[in-house]
Amino acid sequence: MHLNQDMIEKCLNHMRAKLRFNICGLESSSLANKDVPNLQQKIKENIPEELEYSCVYWITHYTGANPSTVDGMVGTFFGGLQVLYWLEALSLVEQLDKGIETLRRVSDIYNVSAFSYFFSPRLIEIKQDHASYYALGKDIFKFLSSTYDAISYSTPHLYLSALTFLSEESSLRSLLYPFFNNQPLLASGREMKWSSALWVNAMGDWIWCIAVSPDSRYVAACSDDKTICIW
C-alpha cells in the first residue's frame, strides 16, 4: 500500500506541476500529428518519460492507495484544466486509448452504487464526494469517447473543435468554458445530452454481429455502414 500511495501522489503532483496548455508548442491545427515537423523531438523535450508514465499509469496505483488521502487529489485533478492538459499529453504520445481505460476505471471506482454507507456524517460526506467524482468522470469519458478520432488525429482540436461540441447538459461546459471563451457559436449540431453510445469507430470492411460483454454491462454492434458502436 505504501508504495502505491507514494506513487499515485507523485504521479498526480508531477502532472499538476508539469502539464500545461499546448505543451509541445504546436502552431497549427491543420496538420495531423503525424505530419507535424519534429514532433517526436518536441515530445521528448516536453513530455519526458517520467511525465508520460504519470499520465498513462497513475490509475494503476490507485487501488493500492489510501482513498481518504487520494480522493481529494483526484477530484481536484478532474475538476480543472489539468484534465484537458492530461488528454492533450495522451494524444501526443499516442496513448489516448489509456485515457478511455482510465476514465472507465474512475467511473467504476466512484460509482456510489458499489458502496455501502452507514449514517455517519463523514461517510455521508464521502458518498457525496464519490457521487460528484463519478458524475464528472463519466462526463469526461463521454466527452473523450465522442471526440476521440479528432483529438487523436490532430491534438489541437481538443481545444478548437472538441470543446465546441460539448453537450448542453455536460458539466464540463460550465467548468471549462470560462477558460475558453472564444469558442465558436453553433447554430445547430450540439447534442442536448450525450449519446448512449460509449464508442463509435469506423471500420474498413463490411461486418455484421452483436456481442454482449461477459459482465453484461456492454453491448457491441457492428453494422453494414462500417461502424462499431458500444453501449
mmCIF file of C-alpha atoms in Angstrom:
data_model
loop_
_atom_site.group_PDB
_atom_site.id
_atom_site.type_symbol
_atom_site.label_atom_id
_atom_site.label_comp_id
_atom_site.label_asym_id
_atom_site.label_seq_id
_atom_site.Cartn_x
_atom_site.Cartn_y
_atom_site.Cartn_z
ATOM 1 C CA MET A 1 0.000 0.000 0.000
ATOM 2 C CA HIS A 2 2.749 2.461 0.937
ATOM 3 C CA LEU A 3 4.447 2.101 -2.468
ATOM 4 C CA ASN A 4 1.217 2.687 -4.387
ATOM 5 C CA GLN A 5 0.331 5.574 -2.078
ATOM 6 C CA ASP A 6 3.654 7.223 -2.751
ATOM 7 C CA MET A 7 3.479 6.566 -6.491
ATOM 8 C CA ILE A 8 -0.007 7.938 -7.112
ATOM 9 C CA GLU A 9 0.737 11.063 -5.092
ATOM 10 C CA LYS A 10 3.942 11.579 -7.081
ATOM 11 C CA CYS A 11 2.130 10.952 -10.392
ATOM 12 C CA LEU A 12 -0.699 13.389 -9.643
ATOM 13 C CA ASN A 13 1.650 16.050 -8.291
ATOM 14 C CA HIS A 14 4.004 15.638 -11.255
ATOM 15 C CA MET A 15 1.157 16.025 -13.758
ATOM 16 C CA ARG A 16 -0.179 19.047 -11.909
ATOM 17 C CA ALA A 17 3.261 20.685 -11.961
ATOM 18 C CA LYS A 18 4.368 19.813 -15.498
ATOM 19 C CA LEU A 19 1.305 19.566 -17.737
ATOM 20 C CA ARG A 20 0.299 22.770 -19.487
ATOM 21 C CA PHE A 21 -1.646 24.154 -22.417
ATOM 22 C CA ASN A 22 -0.089 23.328 -25.817
ATOM 23 C CA ILE A 23 2.795 21.600 -24.104
ATOM 24 C CA CYS A 24 4.700 20.955 -27.340
ATOM 25 C CA GLY A 25 4.048 24.353 -28.885
ATOM 26 C CA LEU A 26 2.096 23.112 -31.910
ATOM 27 C CA GLU A 27 1.484 26.017 -34.277
ATOM 28 C CA SER A 28 -1.403 24.782 -36.402
ATOM 29 C CA SER A 29 -4.494 22.615 -36.109
ATOM 30 C CA SER A 30 -4.472 21.999 -39.863
ATOM 31 C CA LEU A 31 -1.777 19.325 -39.593
ATOM 32 C CA ALA A 32 -2.278 15.766 -38.455
ATOM 33 C CA ASN A 33 0.012 14.800 -35.591
ATOM 34 C CA LYS A 34 1.962 12.540 -37.930
ATOM 35 C CA ASP A 35 2.711 15.480 -40.225
ATOM 36 C CA VAL A 36 3.959 17.922 -37.573
ATOM 37 C CA PRO A 37 7.664 18.623 -38.207
ATOM 38 C CA ASN A 38 9.967 17.348 -35.454
ATOM 39 C CA LEU A 39 7.036 16.309 -33.262
ATOM 40 C CA GLN A 40 8.880 13.384 -31.699
ATOM 41 C CA GLN A 41 11.732 15.666 -30.663
ATOM 42 C CA LYS A 42 9.242 18.135 -29.177
ATOM 43 C CA ILE A 43 7.577 15.314 -27.270
ATOM 44 C CA LYS A 44 10.917 14.084 -25.963
ATOM 45 C CA GLU A 45 11.796 17.573 -24.741
ATOM 46 C CA ASN A 46 8.426 18.441 -23.192
ATOM 47 C CA ILE A 47 6.915 15.089 -22.152
ATOM 48 C CA PRO A 48 9.847 13.146 -20.668
ATOM 49 C CA GLU A 49 9.451 9.516 -19.666
ATOM 50 C CA GLU A 50 8.515 10.236 -16.054
ATOM 51 C CA LEU A 51 5.693 12.558 -17.140
ATOM 52 C CA GLU A 52 4.438 10.087 -19.738
ATOM 53 C CA TYR A 53 4.466 7.337 -17.087
ATOM 54 C CA SER A 54 2.457 9.546 -14.740
ATOM 55 C CA CYS A 55 -0.132 10.278 -17.440
ATOM 56 C CA VAL A 56 -0.544 6.661 -18.512
ATOM 57 C CA TYR A 57 -0.183 4.650 -15.305
ATOM 58 C CA TRP A 58 -1.343 6.770 -12.362
ATOM 59 C CA ILE A 59 -4.648 4.917 -12.211
ATOM 60 C CA THR A 60 -2.873 1.565 -11.683
ATOM 61 C CA HIS A 61 -1.570 2.828 -8.347
ATOM 62 C CA TYR A 62 -4.957 3.997 -7.100
ATOM 63 C CA THR A 63 -6.359 0.658 -5.984
ATOM 64 C CA GLY A 64 -3.415 0.074 -3.661
ATOM 65 C CA ALA A 65 -3.524 3.547 -2.120
ATOM 66 C CA ASN A 66 -5.466 5.012 0.800
ATOM 67 C CA PRO A 67 -8.604 6.596 -0.734
ATOM 68 C CA SER A 68 -9.027 9.059 2.131
ATOM 69 C CA THR A 69 -5.817 10.857 1.154
ATOM 70 C CA VAL A 70 -6.004 10.377 -2.618
ATOM 71 C CA ASP A 71 -9.645 11.108 -3.462
ATOM 72 C CA GLY A 72 -9.291 14.844 -2.952
ATOM 73 C CA MET A 73 -6.284 14.955 -5.270
ATOM 74 C CA VAL A 74 -8.164 13.019 -7.945
ATOM 75 C CA GLY A 75 -11.209 15.265 -7.594
ATOM 76 C CA THR A 76 -9.068 18.388 -7.934
ATOM 77 C CA PHE A 77 -7.289 16.955 -10.977
ATOM 78 C CA PHE A 78 -10.525 16.111 -12.790
ATOM 79 C CA GLY A 79 -12.265 19.295 -11.714
ATOM 80 C CA GLY A 80 -9.984 21.735 -13.525
ATOM 81 C CA LEU A 81 -7.943 22.455 -16.610
ATOM 82 C CA GLN A 82 -5.424 19.729 -15.775
ATOM 83 C CA VAL A 83 -7.744 17.076 -17.159
ATOM 84 C CA LEU A 84 -7.577 18.720 -20.608
ATOM 85 C CA TYR A 85 -3.792 19.004 -20.412
ATOM 86 C CA TRP A 86 -3.710 15.299 -19.484
ATOM 87 C CA LEU A 87 -5.787 14.370 -22.560
ATOM 88 C CA GLU A 88 -3.519 16.568 -24.690
ATOM 89 C CA ALA A 89 -0.411 14.744 -23.494
ATOM 90 C CA LEU A 90 -2.002 11.326 -24.023
ATOM 91 C CA SER A 91 -2.887 12.275 -27.590
ATOM 92 C CA LEU A 92 0.640 13.409 -28.351
ATOM 93 C CA VAL A 93 2.256 10.221 -27.021
ATOM 94 C CA GLU A 94 -0.354 8.090 -28.832
ATOM 95 C CA GLN A 95 -1.835 6.745 -25.596
ATOM 96 C CA LEU A 96 -5.302 8.298 -25.802
ATOM 97 C CA ASP A 97 -6.851 4.847 -25.514
ATOM 98 C CA LYS A 98 -5.364 4.737 -21.999
ATOM 99 C CA GLY A 99 -7.484 7.775 -21.234
ATOM 100 C CA ILE A 100 -10.612 5.809 -22.152
ATOM 101 C CA GLU A 101 -9.491 2.929 -19.945
ATOM 102 C CA THR A 102 -8.605 5.242 -17.045
ATOM 103 C CA LEU A 103 -11.928 7.086 -17.182
ATOM 104 C CA ARG A 104 -13.832 3.802 -17.192
ATOM 105 C CA ARG A 105 -11.953 2.738 -14.086
ATOM 106 C CA VAL A 106 -12.566 6.090 -12.398
ATOM 107 C CA SER A 107 -16.298 5.717 -13.041
ATOM 108 C CA ASP A 108 -16.230 2.178 -11.645
ATOM 109 C CA ILE A 109 -14.276 3.239 -8.553
ATOM 110 C CA TYR A 110 -16.590 6.108 -7.684
ATOM 111 C CA ASN A 111 -19.876 4.520 -8.675
ATOM 112 C CA VAL A 112 -21.768 5.042 -5.430
ATOM 113 C CA SER A 113 -23.989 2.049 -6.097
ATOM 114 C CA ALA A 114 -20.948 -0.131 -5.441
ATOM 115 C CA PHE A 115 -20.512 1.244 -1.901
ATOM 116 C CA SER A 116 -22.386 0.626 1.334
ATOM 117 C CA TYR A 117 -22.662 3.540 3.727
ATOM 118 C CA PHE A 118 -23.824 3.925 7.289
ATOM 119 C CA PHE A 119 -25.462 7.037 8.689
ATOM 120 C CA SER A 120 -22.470 8.930 9.985
ATOM 121 C CA PRO A 121 -21.779 12.499 8.794
ATOM 122 C CA ARG A 122 -18.317 11.649 7.486
ATOM 123 C CA LEU A 123 -19.466 8.644 5.457
ATOM 124 C CA ILE A 124 -22.366 10.617 4.008
ATOM 125 C CA GLU A 125 -19.856 13.316 3.021
ATOM 126 C CA ILE A 126 -17.646 10.666 1.379
ATOM 127 C CA LYS A 127 -20.665 9.342 -0.503
ATOM 128 C CA GLN A 128 -21.439 12.822 -1.818
ATOM 129 C CA ASP A 129 -17.824 13.295 -2.912
ATOM 130 C CA HIS A 130 -17.823 9.941 -4.679
ATOM 131 C CA ALA A 131 -21.092 10.795 -6.425
ATOM 132 C CA SER A 132 -19.613 14.034 -7.801
ATOM 133 C CA TYR A 133 -16.381 12.286 -8.879
ATOM 134 C CA TYR A 134 -18.407 9.552 -10.572
ATOM 135 C CA ALA A 135 -20.560 12.069 -12.464
ATOM 136 C CA LEU A 136 -17.546 14.111 -13.554
ATOM 137 C CA GLY A 137 -15.538 11.037 -14.587
ATOM 138 C CA LYS A 138 -18.490 9.752 -16.614
ATOM 139 C CA ASP A 139 -18.924 13.150 -18.270
ATOM 140 C CA ILE A 140 -15.252 13.327 -19.272
ATOM 141 C CA PHE A 141 -15.471 9.747 -20.542
ATOM 142 C CA LYS A 142 -18.415 10.664 -22.773
ATOM 143 C CA PHE A 143 -16.569 13.747 -23.992
ATOM 144 C CA LEU A 144 -13.453 11.771 -24.921
ATOM 145 C CA SER A 145 -15.422 8.907 -26.481
ATOM 146 C CA SER A 146 -17.342 11.257 -28.768
ATOM 147 C CA THR A 147 -14.294 13.280 -29.856
ATOM 148 C CA TYR A 148 -11.600 10.594 -29.761
ATOM 149 C CA ASP A 149 -10.935 10.449 -33.509
ATOM 150 C CA ALA A 150 -10.496 14.214 -33.901
ATOM 151 C CA ILE A 151 -8.226 14.556 -30.863
ATOM 152 C CA SER A 152 -6.056 11.561 -31.739
ATOM 153 C CA TYR A 153 -5.691 12.771 -35.337
ATOM 154 C CA SER A 154 -4.748 16.373 -34.507
ATOM 155 C CA THR A 155 -4.185 17.244 -30.859
ATOM 156 C CA PRO A 156 -5.045 20.988 -31.116
ATOM 157 C CA HIS A 157 -8.616 20.018 -31.966
ATOM 158 C CA LEU A 158 -9.043 19.106 -28.316
ATOM 159 C CA TYR A 159 -9.409 22.841 -27.742
ATOM 160 C CA LEU A 160 -10.507 24.103 -31.153
ATOM 161 C CA SER A 161 -13.221 21.584 -32.045
ATOM 162 C CA ALA A 162 -13.972 19.118 -29.285
ATOM 163 C CA LEU A 163 -14.913 21.690 -26.632
ATOM 164 C CA THR A 164 -17.272 23.371 -29.079
ATOM 165 C CA PHE A 165 -19.426 20.260 -29.251
ATOM 166 C CA LEU A 166 -19.791 19.635 -25.527
ATOM 167 C CA SER A 167 -23.390 18.599 -24.918
ATOM 168 C CA GLU A 168 -25.728 21.210 -23.471
ATOM 169 C CA GLU A 169 -26.128 19.216 -20.249
ATOM 170 C CA SER A 170 -22.421 18.488 -19.796
ATOM 171 C CA SER A 171 -20.992 19.720 -16.508
ATOM 172 C CA LEU A 172 -17.747 20.367 -18.387
ATOM 173 C CA ARG A 173 -19.356 23.310 -20.188
ATOM 174 C CA SER A 174 -19.679 25.414 -17.052
ATOM 175 C CA LEU A 175 -16.355 24.093 -15.756
ATOM 176 C CA LEU A 176 -14.207 24.772 -18.835
ATOM 177 C CA TYR A 177 -15.910 27.409 -20.980
ATOM 178 C CA PRO A 178 -14.852 30.333 -18.730
ATOM 179 C CA PHE A 179 -11.251 29.498 -19.673
ATOM 180 C CA PHE A 180 -12.017 29.141 -23.397
ATOM 181 C CA ASN A 181 -14.499 31.925 -24.053
ATOM 182 C CA ASN A 182 -13.647 32.248 -27.750
ATOM 183 C CA GLN A 183 -15.443 29.045 -28.713
ATOM 184 C CA PRO A 184 -17.447 29.260 -31.971
ATOM 185 C CA LEU A 185 -21.198 29.669 -31.595
ATOM 186 C CA LEU A 186 -23.105 26.749 -33.086
ATOM 187 C CA ALA A 187 -26.419 27.407 -34.783
ATOM 188 C CA SER A 188 -27.164 23.684 -34.708
ATOM 189 C CA GLY A 189 -25.474 20.336 -34.251
ATOM 190 C CA ARG A 190 -24.808 20.351 -30.498
ATOM 191 C CA GLU A 191 -26.392 17.469 -28.604
ATOM 192 C CA MET A 192 -28.632 18.271 -25.660
ATOM 193 C CA LYS A 193 -27.205 15.237 -23.869
ATOM 194 C CA TRP A 194 -24.500 12.739 -24.660
ATOM 195 C CA SER A 195 -25.394 9.778 -26.835
ATOM 196 C CA SER A 196 -25.822 6.472 -25.029
ATOM 197 C CA ALA A 197 -23.125 5.043 -27.309
ATOM 198 C CA LEU A 198 -19.833 4.684 -25.453
ATOM 199 C CA TRP A 199 -17.687 4.258 -28.526
ATOM 200 C CA VAL A 200 -18.068 4.661 -32.274
ATOM 201 C CA ASN A 201 -15.229 3.508 -34.520
ATOM 202 C CA ALA A 202 -15.202 3.493 -38.319
ATOM 203 C CA MET A 203 -14.195 0.146 -39.806
ATOM 204 C CA GLY A 204 -12.663 -0.628 -43.172
ATOM 205 C CA ASP A 205 -14.806 -3.575 -44.159
ATOM 206 C CA TRP A 206 -18.376 -4.905 -44.095
ATOM 207 C CA ILE A 207 -19.206 -6.797 -40.873
ATOM 208 C CA TRP A 208 -22.371 -7.789 -39.013
ATOM 209 C CA CYS A 209 -22.550 -9.045 -35.430
ATOM 210 C CA ILE A 210 -23.738 -8.235 -31.911
ATOM 211 C CA ALA A 211 -21.865 -9.204 -28.758
ATOM 212 C CA VAL A 212 -22.517 -8.791 -25.046
ATOM 213 C CA SER A 213 -19.624 -8.378 -22.620
ATOM 214 C CA PRO A 214 -19.096 -11.210 -20.091
ATOM 215 C CA ASP A 215 -20.295 -8.996 -17.226
ATOM 216 C CA SER A 216 -23.390 -7.971 -19.247
ATOM 217 C CA ARG A 217 -22.525 -4.269 -18.888
ATOM 218 C CA TYR A 218 -21.775 -3.510 -22.545
ATOM 219 C CA VAL A 219 -23.256 -4.367 -25.922
ATOM 220 C CA ALA A 220 -21.285 -4.008 -29.152
ATOM 221 C CA ALA A 221 -22.963 -3.849 -32.548
ATOM 222 C CA CYS A 222 -21.291 -3.953 -35.965
ATOM 223 C CA SER A 223 -23.440 -2.635 -38.785
ATOM 224 C CA ASP A 224 -23.277 -2.504 -42.555
ATOM 225 C CA ASP A 225 -22.302 1.168 -42.591
ATOM 226 C CA LYS A 226 -18.828 0.065 -41.492
ATOM 227 C CA THR A 227 -19.058 1.226 -37.893
ATOM 228 C CA ILE A 228 -18.816 -0.394 -34.489
ATOM 229 C CA CYS A 229 -20.845 1.039 -31.621
ATOM 230 C CA ILE A 230 -20.620 0.133 -27.955
ATOM 231 C CA TRP A 231 -23.407 0.817 -25.454
#
